[in-house]
């Protein structure tokens, strides 16, 4: 693993706008690469007469492993919830549903189709597209 030095940022006079290409969005999360970079820097800069405690290194390695597993679990949980929402929305087709939209509009109608285009599935009720989380009730249609 090679650690690249941080490039120095050009200094601009007070009040002058920095070029758009110089702008950098700071990382909001720590991932395995950040952890490994910090660990390598720590090992590289340690005092040879007082090396890093192996218990500390093992603890940090365990923390990295735990963080990676938690990230994986979160991702899997989000994917599972998304699948549950899609399945629930598909099961509404042909059912009479009641809804309340964000603007307070309420109504009922037969769900005719489902769209998965957005982050939340949307159910078509008559001429209105209703987000799944706005469905307030469900009634099976009368047998014909």
Short mmCIF file of C-alpha atoms in Angstrom, two decimals:
data_model
loop_
_atom_site.label_atom_id
_atom_site.label_comp_id
_atom_site.label_asym_id
_atom_site.label_seq_id
_atom_site.Cartn_x
_atom_site.Cartn_y
_atom_site.Cartn_z
CA UNK A 1 0.00 0.00 0.00
CA UNK A 2 1.42 3.35 -1.02
CA UNK A 3 0.56 6.49 0.88
CA UNK A 4 0.36 9.56 -1.30
CA UNK A 5 1.33 12.90 0.26
CA UNK A 6 -1.38 15.49 0.58
CA UNK A 7 -0.98 18.07 -2.17
CA UNK A 8 -0.71 21.60 -0.93
CA UNK A 9 -3.64 23.83 -1.76
CA UNK A 10 -2.92 27.10 -3.58
CA UNK A 11 -3.28 30.13 -1.35
CA UNK A 12 -5.60 32.82 -2.68
CA UNK A 13 -5.65 36.43 -1.51
CA UNK A 14 -8.40 37.42 0.92
CA UNK A 15 -11.65 38.03 -0.93
CA UNK A 16 -10.48 36.24 -4.08
CA UNK A 17 -12.45 33.26 -5.22
CA UNK A 18 -10.62 29.97 -5.35
CA UNK A 19 -10.78 28.16 -8.69
CA UNK A 20 -13.59 25.61 -8.92
CA UNK A 21 -11.17 22.75 -9.53
CA UNK A 22 -9.39 23.48 -6.22
CA UNK A 23 -12.57 22.93 -4.19
CA UNK A 24 -12.66 19.58 -2.42
CA UNK A 25 -15.52 17.98 -0.59
CA UNK A 26 -14.29 16.61 2.74
CA UNK A 27 -14.96 12.97 3.46
CA UNK A 28 -17.79 12.59 5.94
CA UNK A 29 -17.12 8.99 6.86
CA UNK A 30 -14.12 6.95 7.85
CA UNK A 31 -13.59 3.86 5.77
CA UNK A 32 -10.98 1.11 5.75
CA UNK A 33 -8.62 3.19 3.60
CA UNK A 34 -8.58 6.05 6.10
CA UNK A 35 -7.98 3.63 8.95
CA UNK A 36 -5.12 1.88 7.13
CA UNK A 37 -3.54 5.23 6.22
CA UNK A 38 -3.62 6.29 9.86
CA UNK A 39 -2.26 2.94 11.06
CA UNK A 40 0.62 2.99 8.57
CA UNK A 41 1.46 6.58 9.51
CA UNK A 42 1.38 5.61 13.19
CA UNK A 43 3.71 2.65 12.60
CA UNK A 44 6.01 4.70 10.37
CA UNK A 45 6.38 7.50 12.91
CA UNK A 46 6.60 5.48 16.10
CA UNK A 47 9.50 5.83 18.47
CA UNK A 48 11.83 2.82 17.92
CA UNK A 49 12.74 2.76 21.61
CA UNK A 50 9.04 2.57 22.59
CA UNK A 51 7.24 0.66 19.83
CA UNK A 52 3.47 0.52 19.54
CA UNK A 53 1.80 -1.82 22.00
CA UNK A 54 0.60 -4.97 20.20
CA UNK A 55 -2.58 -4.89 22.28
CA UNK A 56 -3.35 -1.46 20.88
CA UNK A 57 -2.72 -2.64 17.33
CA UNK A 58 -4.98 -5.65 17.80
CA UNK A 59 -7.66 -3.43 19.32
CA UNK A 60 -7.49 -1.06 16.36
CA UNK A 61 -7.61 -3.95 13.88
CA UNK A 62 -10.66 -5.32 15.68
CA UNK A 63 -12.30 -1.88 15.52
CA UNK A 64 -11.68 -1.79 11.74
CA UNK A 65 -13.20 -5.24 11.30
CA UNK A 66 -16.22 -4.28 13.40
CA UNK A 67 -16.70 -1.06 11.42
CA UNK A 68 -16.58 -2.93 8.11
CA UNK A 69 -19.12 -5.51 9.28
CA UNK A 70 -21.45 -2.81 10.61
CA UNK A 71 -21.25 -0.99 7.27
CA UNK A 72 -22.04 -4.24 5.45
CA UNK A 73 -24.95 -4.94 7.80
CA UNK A 74 -26.36 -1.44 7.26
CA UNK A 75 -26.16 -1.84 3.48
CA UNK A 76 -27.86 -5.25 3.61
CA UNK A 77 -30.56 -3.90 5.91
CA UNK A 78 -31.32 -1.01 3.54
CA UNK A 79 -31.50 -3.39 0.57
CA UNK A 80 -33.84 -5.70 2.49
CA UNK A 81 -36.13 -2.83 3.46
CA UNK A 82 -36.21 -1.61 -0.15
CA UNK A 83 -37.21 -5.09 -1.32
CA UNK A 84 -39.97 -5.25 1.31
CA UNK A 85 -41.37 -1.89 0.14
CA UNK A 86 -41.37 -3.05 -3.50
CA UNK A 87 -43.12 -6.30 -2.59
CA UNK A 88 -45.72 -4.48 -0.47
CA UNK A 89 -46.41 -1.99 -3.27
CA UNK A 90 -46.83 -4.76 -5.86
CA UNK A 91 -49.35 -6.54 -3.63
CA UNK A 92 -51.56 -3.44 -3.63
CA UNK A 93 -52.44 -3.73 -7.34
CA UNK A 94 -56.16 -4.42 -7.70
CA UNK A 95 -56.85 -3.45 -4.08
CA UNK A 96 -58.92 -0.50 -2.91
CA UNK A 97 -56.58 1.84 -1.04
CA UNK A 98 -57.01 4.98 1.01
CA UNK A 99 -54.32 7.64 1.04
CA UNK A 100 -53.35 10.97 2.54
CA UNK A 101 -50.85 13.03 0.53
CA UNK A 102 -48.30 15.41 2.04
CA UNK A 103 -50.50 18.42 1.22
CA UNK A 104 -53.39 16.89 3.22
CA UNK A 105 -55.37 15.62 0.22
CA UNK A 106 -57.16 12.38 1.02
CA UNK A 107 -58.85 9.90 -1.24
CA UNK A 108 -59.56 6.30 -2.09
CA UNK A 109 -59.40 4.25 -5.26
CA UNK A 110 -58.20 1.08 -6.89
CA UNK A 111 -54.43 0.70 -7.20
CA UNK A 112 -53.73 0.02 -10.87
CA UNK A 113 -49.93 0.03 -11.17
CA UNK A 114 -46.70 0.55 -9.28
CA UNK A 115 -43.63 2.60 -10.18
CA UNK A 116 -40.21 1.87 -8.70
CA UNK A 117 -38.54 4.93 -10.25
CA UNK A 118 -38.04 6.84 -6.97
CA UNK A 119 -36.56 5.88 -3.65
CA UNK A 120 -40.06 5.03 -2.38
CA UNK A 121 -42.36 2.97 -4.65
CA UNK A 122 -45.36 4.90 -5.94
CA UNK A 123 -48.82 3.42 -6.52
CA UNK A 124 -51.09 4.72 -9.28
CA UNK A 125 -54.59 5.30 -7.88
CA UNK A 126 -56.89 6.64 -10.58
CA UNK A 127 -55.01 9.58 -12.10
CA UNK A 128 -52.91 10.21 -8.97
CA UNK A 129 -49.52 8.75 -8.16
CA UNK A 130 -49.35 8.05 -4.42
CA UNK A 131 -46.08 7.28 -2.59
CA UNK A 132 -46.28 3.98 -0.71
CA UNK A 133 -45.71 5.72 2.62
CA UNK A 134 -48.87 7.83 2.01
CA UNK A 135 -51.17 4.79 1.83
CA UNK A 136 -53.35 4.84 4.94
CA UNK A 137 -55.68 1.90 4.40
CA UNK A 138 -56.44 -1.14 2.31
CA UNK A 139 -59.77 -2.81 1.48
CA UNK A 140 -60.18 -5.90 -0.67
CA UNK A 141 -62.51 -5.19 -3.60
CA UNK A 142 -65.92 -6.86 -3.62
CA UNK A 143 -66.02 -10.18 -5.46
CA UNK A 144 -67.62 -9.90 -8.88
#
